[in-house]
Tab-separated table of C-alpha atoms in Angstrom:
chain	number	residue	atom	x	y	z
A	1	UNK	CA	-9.309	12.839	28.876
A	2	UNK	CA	-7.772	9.512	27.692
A	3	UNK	CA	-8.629	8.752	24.044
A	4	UNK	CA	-9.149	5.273	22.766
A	5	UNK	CA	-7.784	5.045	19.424
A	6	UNK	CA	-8.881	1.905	18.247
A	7	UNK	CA	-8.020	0.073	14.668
A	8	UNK	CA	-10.138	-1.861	12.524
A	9	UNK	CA	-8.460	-3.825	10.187
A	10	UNK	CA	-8.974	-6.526	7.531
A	11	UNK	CA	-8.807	-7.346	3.430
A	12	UNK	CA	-9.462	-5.156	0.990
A	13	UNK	CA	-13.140	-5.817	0.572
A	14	UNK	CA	-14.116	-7.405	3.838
A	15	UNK	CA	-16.199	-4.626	4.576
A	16	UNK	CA	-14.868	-2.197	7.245
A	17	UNK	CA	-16.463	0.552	6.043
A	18	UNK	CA	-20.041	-1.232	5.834
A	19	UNK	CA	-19.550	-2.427	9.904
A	20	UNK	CA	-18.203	0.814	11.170
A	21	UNK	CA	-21.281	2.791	9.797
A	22	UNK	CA	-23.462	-0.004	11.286
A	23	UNK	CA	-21.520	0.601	14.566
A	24	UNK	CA	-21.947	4.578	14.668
A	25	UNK	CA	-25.982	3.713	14.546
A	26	UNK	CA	-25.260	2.914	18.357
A	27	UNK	CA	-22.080	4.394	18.988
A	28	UNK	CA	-20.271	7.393	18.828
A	29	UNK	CA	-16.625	7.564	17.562
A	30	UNK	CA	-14.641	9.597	14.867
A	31	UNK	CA	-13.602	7.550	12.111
A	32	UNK	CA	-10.901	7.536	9.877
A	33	UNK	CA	-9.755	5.755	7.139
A	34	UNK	CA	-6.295	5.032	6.281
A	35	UNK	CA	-6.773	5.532	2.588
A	36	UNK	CA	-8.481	8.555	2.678
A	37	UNK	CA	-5.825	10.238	4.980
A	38	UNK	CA	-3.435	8.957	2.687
A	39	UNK	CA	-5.214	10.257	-0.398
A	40	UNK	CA	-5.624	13.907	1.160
A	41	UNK	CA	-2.162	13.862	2.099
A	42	UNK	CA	-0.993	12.937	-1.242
A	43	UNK	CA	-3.643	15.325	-2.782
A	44	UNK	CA	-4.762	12.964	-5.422
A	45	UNK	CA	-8.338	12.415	-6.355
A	46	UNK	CA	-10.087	9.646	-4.621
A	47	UNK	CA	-11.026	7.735	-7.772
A	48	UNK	CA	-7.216	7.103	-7.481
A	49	UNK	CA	-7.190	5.809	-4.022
A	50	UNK	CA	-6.606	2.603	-4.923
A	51	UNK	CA	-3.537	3.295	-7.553
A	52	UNK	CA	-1.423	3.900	-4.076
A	53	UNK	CA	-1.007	0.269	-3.337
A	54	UNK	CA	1.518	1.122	-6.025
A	55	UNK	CA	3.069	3.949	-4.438
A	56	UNK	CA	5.968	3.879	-1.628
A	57	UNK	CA	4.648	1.743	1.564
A	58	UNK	CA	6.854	3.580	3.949
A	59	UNK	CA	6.004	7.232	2.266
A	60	UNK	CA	2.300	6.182	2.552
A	61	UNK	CA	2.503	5.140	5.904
A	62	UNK	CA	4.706	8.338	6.979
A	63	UNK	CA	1.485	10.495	5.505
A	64	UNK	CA	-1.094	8.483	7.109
A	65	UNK	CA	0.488	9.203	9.947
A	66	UNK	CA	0.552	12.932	9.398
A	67	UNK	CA	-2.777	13.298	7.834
A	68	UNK	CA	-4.154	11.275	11.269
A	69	UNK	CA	-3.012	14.143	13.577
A	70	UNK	CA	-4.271	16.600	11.830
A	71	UNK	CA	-7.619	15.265	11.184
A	72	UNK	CA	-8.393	13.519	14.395
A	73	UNK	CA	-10.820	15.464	16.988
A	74	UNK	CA	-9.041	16.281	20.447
A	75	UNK	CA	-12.527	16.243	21.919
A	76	UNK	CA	-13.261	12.402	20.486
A	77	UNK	CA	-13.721	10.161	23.138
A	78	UNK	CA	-12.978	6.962	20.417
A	79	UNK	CA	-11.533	7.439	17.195
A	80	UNK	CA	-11.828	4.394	15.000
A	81	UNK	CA	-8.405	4.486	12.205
A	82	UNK	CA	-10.692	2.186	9.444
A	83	UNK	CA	-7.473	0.207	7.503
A	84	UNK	CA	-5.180	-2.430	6.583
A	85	UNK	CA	-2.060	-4.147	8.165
A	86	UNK	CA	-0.819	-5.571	4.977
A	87	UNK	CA	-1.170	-4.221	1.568
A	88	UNK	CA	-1.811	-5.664	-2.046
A	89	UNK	CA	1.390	-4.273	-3.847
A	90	UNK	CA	2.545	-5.458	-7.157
A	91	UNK	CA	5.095	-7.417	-5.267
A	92	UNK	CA	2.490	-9.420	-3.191
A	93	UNK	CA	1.273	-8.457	0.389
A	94	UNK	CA	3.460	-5.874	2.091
A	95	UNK	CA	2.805	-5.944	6.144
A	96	UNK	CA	2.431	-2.646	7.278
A	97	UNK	CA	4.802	-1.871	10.322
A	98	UNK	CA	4.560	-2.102	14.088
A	99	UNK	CA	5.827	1.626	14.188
A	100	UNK	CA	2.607	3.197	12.405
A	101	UNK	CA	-0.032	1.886	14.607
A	102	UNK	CA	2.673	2.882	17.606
A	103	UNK	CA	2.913	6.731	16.129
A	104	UNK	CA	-0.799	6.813	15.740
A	105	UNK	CA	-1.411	5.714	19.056
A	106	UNK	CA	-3.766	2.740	18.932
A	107	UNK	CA	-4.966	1.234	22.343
A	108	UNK	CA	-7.031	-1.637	20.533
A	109	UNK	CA	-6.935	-3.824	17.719
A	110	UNK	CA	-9.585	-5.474	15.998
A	111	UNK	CA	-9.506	-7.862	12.841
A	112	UNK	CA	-12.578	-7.756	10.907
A	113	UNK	CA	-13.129	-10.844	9.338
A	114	UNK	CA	-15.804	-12.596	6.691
A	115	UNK	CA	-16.316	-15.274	4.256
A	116	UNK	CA	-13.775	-15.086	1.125
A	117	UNK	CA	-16.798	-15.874	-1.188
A	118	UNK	CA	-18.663	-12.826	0.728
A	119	UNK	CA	-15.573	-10.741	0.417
A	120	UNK	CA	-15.029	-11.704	-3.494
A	121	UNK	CA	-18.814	-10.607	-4.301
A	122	UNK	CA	-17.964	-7.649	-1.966
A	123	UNK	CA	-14.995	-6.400	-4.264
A	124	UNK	CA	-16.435	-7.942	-7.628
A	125	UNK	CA	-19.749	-5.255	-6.868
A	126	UNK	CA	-18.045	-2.235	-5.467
A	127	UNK	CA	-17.477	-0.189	-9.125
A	128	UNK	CA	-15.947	2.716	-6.866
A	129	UNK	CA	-12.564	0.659	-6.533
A	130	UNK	CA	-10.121	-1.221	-8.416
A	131	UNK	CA	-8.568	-3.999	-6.653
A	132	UNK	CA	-6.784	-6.834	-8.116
A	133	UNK	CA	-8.734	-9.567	-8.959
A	134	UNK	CA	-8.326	-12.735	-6.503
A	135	UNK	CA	-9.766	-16.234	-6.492
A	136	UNK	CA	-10.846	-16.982	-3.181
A	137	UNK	CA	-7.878	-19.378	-1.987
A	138	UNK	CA	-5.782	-16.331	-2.503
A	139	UNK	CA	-8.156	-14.591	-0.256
A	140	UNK	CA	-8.289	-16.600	2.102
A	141	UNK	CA	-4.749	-16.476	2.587
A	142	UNK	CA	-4.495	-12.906	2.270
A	143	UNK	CA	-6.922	-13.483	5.421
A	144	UNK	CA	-4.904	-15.566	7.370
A	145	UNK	CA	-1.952	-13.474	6.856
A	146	UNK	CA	-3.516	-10.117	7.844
A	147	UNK	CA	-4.980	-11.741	10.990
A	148	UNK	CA	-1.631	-13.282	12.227
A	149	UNK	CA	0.362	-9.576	11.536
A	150	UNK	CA	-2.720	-7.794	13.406
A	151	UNK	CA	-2.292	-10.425	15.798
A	152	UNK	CA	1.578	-9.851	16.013
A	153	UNK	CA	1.200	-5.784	16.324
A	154	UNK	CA	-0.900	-6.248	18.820
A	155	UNK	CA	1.522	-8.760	20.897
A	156	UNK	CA	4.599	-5.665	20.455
A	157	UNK	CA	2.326	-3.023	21.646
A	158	UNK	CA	0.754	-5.220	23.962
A	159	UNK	CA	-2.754	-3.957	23.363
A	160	UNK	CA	-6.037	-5.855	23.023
A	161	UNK	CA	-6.951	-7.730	19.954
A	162	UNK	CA	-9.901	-9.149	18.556
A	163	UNK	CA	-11.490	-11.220	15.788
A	164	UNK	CA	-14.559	-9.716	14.803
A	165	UNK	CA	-17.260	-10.455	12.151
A	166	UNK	CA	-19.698	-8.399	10.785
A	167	UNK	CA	-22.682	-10.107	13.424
A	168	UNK	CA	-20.105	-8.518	16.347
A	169	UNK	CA	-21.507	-4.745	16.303
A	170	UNK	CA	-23.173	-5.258	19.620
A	171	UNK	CA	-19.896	-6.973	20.917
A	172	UNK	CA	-17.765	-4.186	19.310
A	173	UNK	CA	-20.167	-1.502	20.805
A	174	UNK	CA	-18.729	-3.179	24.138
A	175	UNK	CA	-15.279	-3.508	22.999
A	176	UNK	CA	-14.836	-0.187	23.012
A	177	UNK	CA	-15.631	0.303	26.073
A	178	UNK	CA	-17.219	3.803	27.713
A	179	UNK	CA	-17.975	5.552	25.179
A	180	UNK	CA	-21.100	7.101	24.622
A	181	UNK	CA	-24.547	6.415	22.843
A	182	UNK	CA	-25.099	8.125	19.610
């Protein structure tokens, strides 16, 4: 059975999460989230999730990695690895590299995208998490620059990529191509 490992990607805050639970409504897939992978891994509690931005990329990314083969489900059809290809770090955005989405095996990209204003109010209400504060120029350009690295993973592993917004879940359902109702 070939599994399509697919990644969903965007900004802190755009609201991955949010779409991919719309999706499974129609859907079936196991999903995974970078963060939460990273946090088992790391065995830190998850109201500390977001302290790891902090952490070592390349240590992070070597656990996600680890923590993805051991949780995904040799029976899924579709797995869905909910995360980021660049990273709020104290030093700016790090871009997360080509090699983890290789090791991980994804067969299809998507970008989730949304208005910054959206994705500020998004952030500014979620009392769970503590991500830097941004005006929305900033994230706007944090955007930009996580579409165009998605974008340029998906040109080295020559997979399919797409923009998607959070109106796309019949589209996505689609995407994804052969996998079963829910």
């Amino acid at each position: 059975m070939n599994t399509v490992v697919v990644a969903l990607v965007g900004i802190s805050g755009v609201g991955k999460t949010t779409f991919l639970h719309r999706l499974a409504e129609h859907t079936a897939f196991q999903h995974l989230t970078g963060g939460s992978l990273i946090v088992e891994a790391r065995g830190v509690r998850r109201d500390e999730r977001d302290k790891l931005r902090f952490d070592d990329l390349d240590e992070n990314q070597n656990l996600l990695v680890q923590g993805f083969e051991l949780a995904r489900d040799p029976e899924a059809r579709t797995i869905v690895l909910d995360g980021h290809v660049v990273i709020e770090s104290g030093d700016g955005l790090e871009e997360l590299p080509v090699e983890v989405f290789r090791a991980v095996g994804i067969t299809k990209l998507f970008h989730l995208e949304a208005d910054v204003a959206q994705i500020n109010a998004n952030r500014a209400g979620d009392c769970t998490r503590q991500r830097p504060d941004q005006n929305l120029a900033t994230l706007s350009e944090h955007q930009r620059a996580s579409r165009e690295h998605a974008r340029f993973i998906a040109e080295v592993l020559n997979i399919d990529f797409h923009i998607v917004k959070h109106g796309d879940v019949e589209r996505c359902r689609g995407l994804l191509g052969g996998v079963d109702d829910a």
